[in-house]
Short mmCIF file of C-alpha atoms in Angstrom, two decimals:
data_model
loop_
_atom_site.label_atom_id
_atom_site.label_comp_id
_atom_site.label_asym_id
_atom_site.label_seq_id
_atom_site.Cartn_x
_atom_site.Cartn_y
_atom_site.Cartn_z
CA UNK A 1 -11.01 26.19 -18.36
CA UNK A 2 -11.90 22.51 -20.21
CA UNK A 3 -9.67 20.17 -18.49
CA UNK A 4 -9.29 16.41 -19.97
CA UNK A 5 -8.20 14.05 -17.22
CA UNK A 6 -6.66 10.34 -18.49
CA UNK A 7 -6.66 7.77 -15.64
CA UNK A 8 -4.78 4.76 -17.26
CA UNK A 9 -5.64 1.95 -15.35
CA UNK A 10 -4.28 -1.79 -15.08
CA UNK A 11 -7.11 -3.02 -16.59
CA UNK A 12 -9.36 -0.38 -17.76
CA UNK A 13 -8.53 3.73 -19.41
CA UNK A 14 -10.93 6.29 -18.32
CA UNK A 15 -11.16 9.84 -19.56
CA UNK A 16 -13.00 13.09 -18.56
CA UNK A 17 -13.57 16.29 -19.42
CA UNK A 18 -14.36 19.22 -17.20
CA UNK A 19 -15.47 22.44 -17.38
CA UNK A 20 -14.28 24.62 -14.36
CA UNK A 21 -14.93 28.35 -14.13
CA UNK A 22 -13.13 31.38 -11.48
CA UNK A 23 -14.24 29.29 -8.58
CA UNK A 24 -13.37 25.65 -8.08
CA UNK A 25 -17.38 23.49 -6.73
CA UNK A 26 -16.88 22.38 -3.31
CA UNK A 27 -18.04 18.91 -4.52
CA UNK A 28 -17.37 17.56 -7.84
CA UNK A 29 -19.31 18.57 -10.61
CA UNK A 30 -20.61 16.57 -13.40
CA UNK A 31 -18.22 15.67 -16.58
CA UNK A 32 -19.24 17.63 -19.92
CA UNK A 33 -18.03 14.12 -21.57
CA UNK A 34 -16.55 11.00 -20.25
CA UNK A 35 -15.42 7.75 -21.91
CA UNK A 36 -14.22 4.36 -20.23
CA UNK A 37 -12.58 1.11 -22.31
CA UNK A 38 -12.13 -2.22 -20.24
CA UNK A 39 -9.89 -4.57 -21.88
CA UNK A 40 -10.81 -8.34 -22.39
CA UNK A 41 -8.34 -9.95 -24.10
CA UNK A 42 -7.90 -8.64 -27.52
CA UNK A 43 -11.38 -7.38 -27.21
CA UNK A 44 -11.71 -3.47 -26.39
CA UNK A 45 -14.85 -2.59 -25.00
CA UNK A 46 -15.49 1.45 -24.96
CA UNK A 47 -18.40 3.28 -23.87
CA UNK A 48 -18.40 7.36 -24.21
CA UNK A 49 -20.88 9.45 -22.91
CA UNK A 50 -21.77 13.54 -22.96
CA UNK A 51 -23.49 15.93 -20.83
CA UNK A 52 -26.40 15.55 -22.90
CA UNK A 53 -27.38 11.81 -22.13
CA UNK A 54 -26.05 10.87 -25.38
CA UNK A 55 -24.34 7.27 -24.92
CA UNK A 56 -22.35 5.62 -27.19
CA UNK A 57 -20.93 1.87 -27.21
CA UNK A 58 -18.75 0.19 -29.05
CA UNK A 59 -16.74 -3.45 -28.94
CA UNK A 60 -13.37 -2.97 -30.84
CA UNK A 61 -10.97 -5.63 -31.87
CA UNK A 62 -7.98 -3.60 -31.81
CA UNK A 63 -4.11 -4.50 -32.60
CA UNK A 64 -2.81 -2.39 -29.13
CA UNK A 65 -4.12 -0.45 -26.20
CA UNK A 66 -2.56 2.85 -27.82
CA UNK A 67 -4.94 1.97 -30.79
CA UNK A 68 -7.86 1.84 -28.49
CA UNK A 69 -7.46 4.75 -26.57
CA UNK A 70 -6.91 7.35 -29.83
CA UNK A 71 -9.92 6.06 -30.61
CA UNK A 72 -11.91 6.72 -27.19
CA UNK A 73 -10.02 10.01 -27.10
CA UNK A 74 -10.89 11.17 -30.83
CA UNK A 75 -15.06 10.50 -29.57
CA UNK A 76 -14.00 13.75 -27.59
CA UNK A 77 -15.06 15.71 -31.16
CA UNK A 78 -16.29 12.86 -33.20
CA UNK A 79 -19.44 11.25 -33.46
CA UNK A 80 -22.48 11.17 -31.45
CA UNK A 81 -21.44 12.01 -27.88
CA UNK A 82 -18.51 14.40 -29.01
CA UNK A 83 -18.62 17.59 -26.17
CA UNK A 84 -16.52 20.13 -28.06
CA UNK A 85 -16.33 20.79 -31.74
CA UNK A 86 -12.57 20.54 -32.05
CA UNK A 87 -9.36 19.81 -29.93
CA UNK A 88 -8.57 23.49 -29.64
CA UNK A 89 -11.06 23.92 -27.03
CA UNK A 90 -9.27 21.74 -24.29
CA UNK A 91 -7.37 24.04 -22.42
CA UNK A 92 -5.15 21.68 -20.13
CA UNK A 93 -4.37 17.59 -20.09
CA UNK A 94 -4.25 15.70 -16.85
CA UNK A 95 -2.87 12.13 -15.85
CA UNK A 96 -2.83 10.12 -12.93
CA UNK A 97 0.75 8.79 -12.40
CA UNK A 98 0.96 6.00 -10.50
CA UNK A 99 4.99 6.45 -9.68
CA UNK A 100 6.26 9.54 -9.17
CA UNK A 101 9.52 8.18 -7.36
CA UNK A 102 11.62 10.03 -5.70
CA UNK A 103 11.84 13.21 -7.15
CA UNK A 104 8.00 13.95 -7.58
CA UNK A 105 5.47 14.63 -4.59
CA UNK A 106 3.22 17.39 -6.47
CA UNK A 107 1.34 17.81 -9.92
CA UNK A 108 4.30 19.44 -12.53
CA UNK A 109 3.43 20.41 -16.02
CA UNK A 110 4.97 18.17 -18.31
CA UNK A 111 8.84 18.42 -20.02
CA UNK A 112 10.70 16.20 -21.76
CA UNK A 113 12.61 16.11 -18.46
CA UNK A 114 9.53 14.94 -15.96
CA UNK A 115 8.58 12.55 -18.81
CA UNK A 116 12.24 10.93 -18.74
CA UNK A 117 11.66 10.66 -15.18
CA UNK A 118 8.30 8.87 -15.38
CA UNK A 119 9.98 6.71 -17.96
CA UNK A 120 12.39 5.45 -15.44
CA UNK A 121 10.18 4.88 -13.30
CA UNK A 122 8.27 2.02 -15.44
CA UNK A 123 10.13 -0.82 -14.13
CA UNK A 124 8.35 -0.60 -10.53
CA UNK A 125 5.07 0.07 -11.94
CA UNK A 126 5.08 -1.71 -14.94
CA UNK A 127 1.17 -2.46 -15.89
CA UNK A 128 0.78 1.70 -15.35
CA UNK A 129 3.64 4.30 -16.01
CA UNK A 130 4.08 2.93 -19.54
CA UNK A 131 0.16 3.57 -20.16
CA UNK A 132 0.33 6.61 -18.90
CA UNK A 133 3.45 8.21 -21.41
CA UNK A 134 1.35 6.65 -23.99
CA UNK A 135 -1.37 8.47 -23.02
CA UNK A 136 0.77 11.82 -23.14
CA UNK A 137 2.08 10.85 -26.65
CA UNK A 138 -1.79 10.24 -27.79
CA UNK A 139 -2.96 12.98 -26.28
CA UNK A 140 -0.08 15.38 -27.90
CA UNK A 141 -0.62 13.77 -31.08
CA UNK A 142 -4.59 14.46 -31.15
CA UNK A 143 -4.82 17.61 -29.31
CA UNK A 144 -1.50 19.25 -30.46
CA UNK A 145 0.84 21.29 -27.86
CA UNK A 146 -1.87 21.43 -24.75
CA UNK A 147 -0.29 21.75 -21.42
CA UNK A 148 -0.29 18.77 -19.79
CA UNK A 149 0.20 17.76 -16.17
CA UNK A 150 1.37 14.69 -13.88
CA UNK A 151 -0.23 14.57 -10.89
CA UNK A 152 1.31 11.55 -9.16
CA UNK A 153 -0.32 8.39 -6.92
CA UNK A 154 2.36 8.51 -4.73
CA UNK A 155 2.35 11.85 -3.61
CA UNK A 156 -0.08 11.26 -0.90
CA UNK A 157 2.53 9.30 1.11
CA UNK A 158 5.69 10.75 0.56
CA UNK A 159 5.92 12.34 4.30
CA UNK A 160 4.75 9.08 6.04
CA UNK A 161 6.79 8.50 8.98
CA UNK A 162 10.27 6.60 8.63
CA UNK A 163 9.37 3.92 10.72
CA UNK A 164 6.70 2.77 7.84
CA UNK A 165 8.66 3.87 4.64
CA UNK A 166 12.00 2.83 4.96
CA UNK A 167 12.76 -1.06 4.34
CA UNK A 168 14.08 -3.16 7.17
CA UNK A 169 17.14 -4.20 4.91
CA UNK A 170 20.55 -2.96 4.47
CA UNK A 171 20.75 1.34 5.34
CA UNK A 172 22.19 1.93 1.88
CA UNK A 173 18.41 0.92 -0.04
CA UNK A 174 17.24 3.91 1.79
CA UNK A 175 20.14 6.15 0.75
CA UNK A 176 19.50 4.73 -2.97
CA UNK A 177 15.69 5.80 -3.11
CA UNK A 178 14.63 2.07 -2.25
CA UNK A 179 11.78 3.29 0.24
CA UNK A 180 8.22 2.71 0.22
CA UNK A 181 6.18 4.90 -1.99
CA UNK A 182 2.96 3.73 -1.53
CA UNK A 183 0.08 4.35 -4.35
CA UNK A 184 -3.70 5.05 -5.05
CA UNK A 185 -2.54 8.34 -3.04
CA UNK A 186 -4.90 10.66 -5.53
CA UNK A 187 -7.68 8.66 -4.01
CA UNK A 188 -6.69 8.07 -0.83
CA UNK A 189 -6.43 11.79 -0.35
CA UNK A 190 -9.59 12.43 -1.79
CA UNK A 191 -11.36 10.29 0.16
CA UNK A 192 -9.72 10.92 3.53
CA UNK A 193 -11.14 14.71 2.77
CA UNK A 194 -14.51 13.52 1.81
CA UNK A 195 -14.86 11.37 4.73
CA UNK A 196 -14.25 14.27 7.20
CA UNK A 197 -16.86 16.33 5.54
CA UNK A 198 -19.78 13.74 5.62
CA UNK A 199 -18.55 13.51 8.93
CA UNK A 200 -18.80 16.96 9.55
CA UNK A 201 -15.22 17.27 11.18
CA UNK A 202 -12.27 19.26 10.34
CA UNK A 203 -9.95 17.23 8.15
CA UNK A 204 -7.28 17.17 10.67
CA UNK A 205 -9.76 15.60 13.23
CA UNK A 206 -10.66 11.68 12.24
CA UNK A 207 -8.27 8.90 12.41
CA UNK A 208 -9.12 7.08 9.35
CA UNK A 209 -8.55 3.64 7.41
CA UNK A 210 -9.39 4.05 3.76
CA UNK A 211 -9.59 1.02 1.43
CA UNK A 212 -9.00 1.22 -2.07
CA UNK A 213 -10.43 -2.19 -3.23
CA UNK A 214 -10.35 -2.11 -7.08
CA UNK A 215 -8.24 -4.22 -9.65
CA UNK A 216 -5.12 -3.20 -7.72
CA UNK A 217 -5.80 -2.75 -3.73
CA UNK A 218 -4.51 -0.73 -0.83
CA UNK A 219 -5.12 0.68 2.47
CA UNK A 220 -4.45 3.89 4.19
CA UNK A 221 -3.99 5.20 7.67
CA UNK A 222 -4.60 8.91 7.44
CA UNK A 223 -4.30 11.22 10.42
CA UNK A 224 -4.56 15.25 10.67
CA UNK A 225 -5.23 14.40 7.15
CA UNK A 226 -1.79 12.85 6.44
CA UNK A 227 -0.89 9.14 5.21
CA UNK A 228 1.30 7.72 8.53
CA UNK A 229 1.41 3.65 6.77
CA UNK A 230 -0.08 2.35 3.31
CA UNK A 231 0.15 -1.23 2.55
CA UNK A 232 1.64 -0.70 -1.02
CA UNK A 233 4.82 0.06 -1.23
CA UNK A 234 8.58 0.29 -3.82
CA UNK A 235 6.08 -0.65 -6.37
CA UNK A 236 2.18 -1.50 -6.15
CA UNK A 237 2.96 -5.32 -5.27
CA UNK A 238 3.51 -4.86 -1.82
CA UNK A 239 0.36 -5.71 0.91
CA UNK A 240 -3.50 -6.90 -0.27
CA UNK A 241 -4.28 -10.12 -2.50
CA UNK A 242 -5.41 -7.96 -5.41
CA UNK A 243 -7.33 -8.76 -8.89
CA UNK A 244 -3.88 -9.60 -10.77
CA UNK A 245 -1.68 -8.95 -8.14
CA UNK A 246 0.03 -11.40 -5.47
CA UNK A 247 0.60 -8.70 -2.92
CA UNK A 248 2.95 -9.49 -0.33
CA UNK A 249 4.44 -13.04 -0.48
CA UNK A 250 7.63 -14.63 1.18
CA UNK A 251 10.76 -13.06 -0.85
CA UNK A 252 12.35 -16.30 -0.37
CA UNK A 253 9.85 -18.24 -2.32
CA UNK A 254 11.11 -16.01 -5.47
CA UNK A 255 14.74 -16.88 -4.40
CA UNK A 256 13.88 -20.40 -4.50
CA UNK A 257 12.07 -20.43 -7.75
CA UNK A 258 14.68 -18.45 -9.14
CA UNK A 259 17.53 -20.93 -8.06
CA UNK A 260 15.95 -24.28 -9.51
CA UNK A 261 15.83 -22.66 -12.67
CA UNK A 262 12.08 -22.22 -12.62
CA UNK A 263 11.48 -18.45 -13.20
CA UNK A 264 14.05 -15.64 -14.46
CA UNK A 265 13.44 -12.27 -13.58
CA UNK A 266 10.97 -10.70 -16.57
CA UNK A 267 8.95 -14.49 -15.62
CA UNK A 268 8.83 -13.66 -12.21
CA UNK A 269 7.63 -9.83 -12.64
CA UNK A 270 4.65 -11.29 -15.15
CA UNK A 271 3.55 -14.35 -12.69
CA UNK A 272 3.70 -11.31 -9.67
CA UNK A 273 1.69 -8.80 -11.76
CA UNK A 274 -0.39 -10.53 -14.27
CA UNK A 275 -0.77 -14.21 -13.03
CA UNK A 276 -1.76 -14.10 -9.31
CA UNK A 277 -4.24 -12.84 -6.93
CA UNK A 278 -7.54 -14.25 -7.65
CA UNK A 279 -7.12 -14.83 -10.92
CA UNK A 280 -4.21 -17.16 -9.73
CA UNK A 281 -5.95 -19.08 -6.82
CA UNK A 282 -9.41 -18.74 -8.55
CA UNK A 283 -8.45 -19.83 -12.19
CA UNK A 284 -10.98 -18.13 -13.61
CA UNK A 285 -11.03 -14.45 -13.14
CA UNK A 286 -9.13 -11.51 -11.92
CA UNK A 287 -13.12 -9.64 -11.21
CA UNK A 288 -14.46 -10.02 -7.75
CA UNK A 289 -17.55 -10.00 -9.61
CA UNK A 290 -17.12 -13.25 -11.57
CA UNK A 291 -15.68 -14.63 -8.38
CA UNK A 292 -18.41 -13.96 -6.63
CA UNK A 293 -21.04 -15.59 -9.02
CA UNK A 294 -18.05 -18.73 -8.97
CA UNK A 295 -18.87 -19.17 -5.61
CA UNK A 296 -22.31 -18.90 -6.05
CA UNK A 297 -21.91 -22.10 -8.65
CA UNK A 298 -19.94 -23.72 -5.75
CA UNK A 299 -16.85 -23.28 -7.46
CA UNK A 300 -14.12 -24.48 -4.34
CA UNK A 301 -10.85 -22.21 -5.95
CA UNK A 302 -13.16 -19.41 -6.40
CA UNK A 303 -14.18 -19.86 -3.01
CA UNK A 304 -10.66 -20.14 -1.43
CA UNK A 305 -9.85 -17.05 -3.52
CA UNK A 306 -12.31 -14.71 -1.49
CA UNK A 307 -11.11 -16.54 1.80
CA UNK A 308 -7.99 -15.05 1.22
CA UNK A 309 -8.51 -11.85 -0.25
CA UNK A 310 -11.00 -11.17 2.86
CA UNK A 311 -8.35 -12.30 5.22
CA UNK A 312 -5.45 -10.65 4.38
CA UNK A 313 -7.78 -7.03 3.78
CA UNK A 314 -9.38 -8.01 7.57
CA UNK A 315 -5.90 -8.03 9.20
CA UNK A 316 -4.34 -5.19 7.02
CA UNK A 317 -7.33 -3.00 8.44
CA UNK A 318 -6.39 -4.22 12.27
CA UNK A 319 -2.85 -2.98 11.06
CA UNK A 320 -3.83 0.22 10.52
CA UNK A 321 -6.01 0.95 13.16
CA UNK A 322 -3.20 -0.64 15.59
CA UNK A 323 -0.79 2.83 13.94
CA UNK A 324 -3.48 4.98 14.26
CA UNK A 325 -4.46 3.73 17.65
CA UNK A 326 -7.68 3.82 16.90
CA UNK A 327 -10.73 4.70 14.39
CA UNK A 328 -13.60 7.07 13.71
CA UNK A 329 -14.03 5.76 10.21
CA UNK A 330 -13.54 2.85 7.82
CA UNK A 331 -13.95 3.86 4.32
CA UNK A 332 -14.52 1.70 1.31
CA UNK A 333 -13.36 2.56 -2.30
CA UNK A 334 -12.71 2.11 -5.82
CA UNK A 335 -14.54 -0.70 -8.13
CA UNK A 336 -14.75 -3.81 -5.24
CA UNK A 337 -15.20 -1.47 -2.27
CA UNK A 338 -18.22 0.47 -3.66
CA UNK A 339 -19.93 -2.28 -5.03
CA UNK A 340 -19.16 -5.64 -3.47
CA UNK A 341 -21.70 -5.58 -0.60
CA UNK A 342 -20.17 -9.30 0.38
CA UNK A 343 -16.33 -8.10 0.65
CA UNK A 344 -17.47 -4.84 3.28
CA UNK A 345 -19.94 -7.48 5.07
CA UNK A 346 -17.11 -10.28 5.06
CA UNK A 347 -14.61 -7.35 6.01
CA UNK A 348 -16.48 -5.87 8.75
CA UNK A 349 -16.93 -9.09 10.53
CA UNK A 350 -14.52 -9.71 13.23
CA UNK A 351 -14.73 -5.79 14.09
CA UNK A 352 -17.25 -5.77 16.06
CA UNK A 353 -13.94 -5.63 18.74
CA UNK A 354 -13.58 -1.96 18.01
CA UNK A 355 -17.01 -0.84 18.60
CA UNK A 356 -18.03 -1.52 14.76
CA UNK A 357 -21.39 -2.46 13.27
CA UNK A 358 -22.51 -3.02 10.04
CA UNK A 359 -25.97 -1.69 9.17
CA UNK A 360 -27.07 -5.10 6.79
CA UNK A 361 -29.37 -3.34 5.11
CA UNK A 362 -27.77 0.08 4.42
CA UNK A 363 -24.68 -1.96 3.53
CA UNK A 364 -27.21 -3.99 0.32
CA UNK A 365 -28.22 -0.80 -0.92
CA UNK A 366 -25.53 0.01 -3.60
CA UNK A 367 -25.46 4.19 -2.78
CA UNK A 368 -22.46 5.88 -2.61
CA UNK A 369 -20.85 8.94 -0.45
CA UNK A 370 -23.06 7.10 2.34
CA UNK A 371 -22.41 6.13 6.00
CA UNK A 372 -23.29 2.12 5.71
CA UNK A 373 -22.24 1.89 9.80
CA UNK A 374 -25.51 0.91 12.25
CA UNK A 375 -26.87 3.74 14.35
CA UNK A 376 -25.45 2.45 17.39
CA UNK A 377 -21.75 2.03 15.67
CA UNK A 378 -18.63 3.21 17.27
CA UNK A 379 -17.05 3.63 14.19
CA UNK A 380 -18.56 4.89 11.12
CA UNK A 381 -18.28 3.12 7.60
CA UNK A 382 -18.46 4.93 4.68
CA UNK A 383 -19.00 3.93 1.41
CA UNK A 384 -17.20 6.87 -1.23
CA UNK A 385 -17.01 7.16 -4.77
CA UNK A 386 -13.37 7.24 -6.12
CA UNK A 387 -13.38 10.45 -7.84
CA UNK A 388 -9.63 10.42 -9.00
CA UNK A 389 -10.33 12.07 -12.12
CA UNK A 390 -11.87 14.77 -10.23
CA UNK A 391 -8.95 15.07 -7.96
CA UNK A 392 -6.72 15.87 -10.84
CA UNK A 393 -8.64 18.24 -12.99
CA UNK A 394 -8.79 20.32 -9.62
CA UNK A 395 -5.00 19.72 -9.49
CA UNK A 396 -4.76 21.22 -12.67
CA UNK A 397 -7.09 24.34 -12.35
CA UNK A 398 -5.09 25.35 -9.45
CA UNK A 399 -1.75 24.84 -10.74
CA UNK A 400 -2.46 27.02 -13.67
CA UNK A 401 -2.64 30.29 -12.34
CA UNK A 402 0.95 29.29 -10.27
CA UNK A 403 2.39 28.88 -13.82
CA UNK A 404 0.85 32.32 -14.77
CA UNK A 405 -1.62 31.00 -17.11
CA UNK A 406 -5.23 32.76 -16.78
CA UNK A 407 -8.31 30.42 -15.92
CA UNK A 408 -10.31 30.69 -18.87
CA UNK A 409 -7.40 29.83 -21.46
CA UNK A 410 -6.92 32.86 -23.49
CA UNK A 411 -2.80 33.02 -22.07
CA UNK A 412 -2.42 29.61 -22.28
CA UNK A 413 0.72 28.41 -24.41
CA UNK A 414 0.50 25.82 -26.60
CA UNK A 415 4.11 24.44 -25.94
CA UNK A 416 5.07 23.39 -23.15
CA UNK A 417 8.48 22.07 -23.84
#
């Protein structure tokens, strides 16, 4: 079964295609093609590679991100790096959905019903869940009637306790679906089941904290591999200083603004979303990277910027291992958290409380799916790949079969409604 996976990003669209046989790899295998495009202003910059070492890259000045991603996607069978010799051969379509709502806790094949539902859910997680039906529309218009399938960020955290996903305001926001949903749940899960194995524990054995430190950021307290508290939550604003992203601020700041006359509603979703974060206290860049190399310059905003983004990650971690009530792991993830060796050393500081040490020099290397903790550590730290896309191409392969389509693709319809 050739599975293409679309992970539509805040910032970036990434795409991959896999090849999956009777028997799903107990770790993930390599892509037969992938292709990434970061966005920089109205520059697109794409890069598409194939299981053959054959790289292409390309800087496109393109009039929308729809545009741009037909254009990554059509490399799938054209030019250089193409991996199959025509869009027949793709069996199945998968996205990452960042909000599933309430209706949504597993992958579901796509209707024109689930896609009405995703649609509603745009306003509280606007910079994503409009990508992402784009990304269906592109992907229906270039690769015809495929199956395709939702597979949804907040799925991860939909049985959390209560106590952590129902808002301390009136009763009736609960009864109206105003709970919190939490996100980054594909990876989160993934993660929480890779740490146990390079632990060599069951994965209903470690209390874990995982950090998804990327453009958008969250933690996760998992137990008896289950999310129990998240720090995002109606919508991805909620909790860490992100790259974009305010994360949690003082509603009645936005009250305020909102009754001198300074911000209406749409203003106040764009300055939230697009405006804050470290790009906001920095004024020069959303990327930890460029923040870093700021600081470096001695550039004071750029230094305040990290300040805060390592504060407010340092005391959502003691949050979560307060729930748990305890740790065996901290795991780092995503973009920032596998390769910002300052933000798990400035992190892992004021820790050393718990039992944990950092390894200095393990924690420099830049590996991956390793344990960066010193020998003498209480508490492990890991350092895991995000493998999202992998996540949902297994999603798909085993949904499938449930929907009495044979692995391999000869019953596979080619309308799916």
């Amino acid at each position: 079964m050739k599975i293409l996976v679309l992970n539509s990003g805040s910032s970036s669209q990434k795409s991959c295609l896999y090849e999956i046989g009777e028997a799903l790899p107990e770790s993930p295998p390599p892509c037969l093609w992938e292709g990434k495009i970061e966005w920089h202003g109205e520059i697109a910059e794409a890069e598409v590679k194939n299981s053959h070492g054959v790289v292409e890259l390309d800087q496109l000045k393109v009039s929308s991100r729809a545009e741009a991603v037909e254009h990554l996607l059509s490399a799938l069978f054209k030019g250089k790096a193409r991996a199959v010799a025509s869009a027949t051969e793709i069996d199945v379509a998968g996205h990452r959905v960042v909000h599933g709502g309430p209706h949504y806790e597993e992958p579901v094949l796509l209707t024109t019903e689930v896609r009405s539902e995703i649609a509603e859910m745009s306003s509280f997680a606007p910079l994503h869940n409009r990508a992402e039906l784009e990304g269906m529309e592109i992907v229906e218009r270039l690769l015809g009637a495929v199956p395709q399938v939702a597979v949804f960020d907040t799925g991860f955290h939909r049985k959390m306790p209560q106590a952590a996903a129902v808002y301390p305001g009136p009763y009736e926001w609960f009864e109206r679906g105003i709970v919190r949903y939490g996100f980054h749940g594909i990876n989160h899960q993934y993660c929480a089941a890779r740490a146990a194995q390079l632990l060599r524990k069951e994965l209903n054995s470690p209390k874990l904290v995982t950090c998804h430190l990327g453009n958008g950021c969250s933690l996760a307290a998992v137990r008896e591999g289950r999310s129990i508290d998240t720090t995002m939550g109606f919508t991805p604003l909620e909790g860490l200083m992100m790259g974009t992203r305010s994360g949690s601020v003082d509603p009645g700041i936005l009250t305020y603004l909102m009754r001198q006359g300074r911000l209406q509603a749409q203003e106040i979703d764009d300055v939230l979303n697009k405006e804050s974060g470290l790009l906001g206290i920095s004024g020069i860049s959303g990327d930890m990277r460029a923040i870093v190399a700021s600081i470096k310059q001695g550039h004071s905003r750029a230094h305040l910027a990290f300040d805060m983004y390592v504060h407010r990650l340092q005391a959502g971690i003691g949050a979560m291992v307060a729930v748990l009530g305890g740790i065996d792991a901290l795991v780092f993830t995503a973009g920032v958290g596998e390769n910002s060796a300052d933000v798990r050393d400035a992190a892992c500081q004021p820790l050393g409380f718990i039992g944990l040490k950092l390894d200095a020099a393990a924690n420099a290397q830049r590996s991956t799916d390793a344990d960066i903790a010193a020998s003498d550590s209480a508490v492990r730290v890991l350092v895991i790949r995000a493998q999202e896309d992998w996540a949902i191409a297994r999603e798909c392969w085993n949904l499938m079969p449930k929907q009495g389509i044979t692995v391999g693709g000869s019953d596979l319809p080619r309308n799916m409604g």
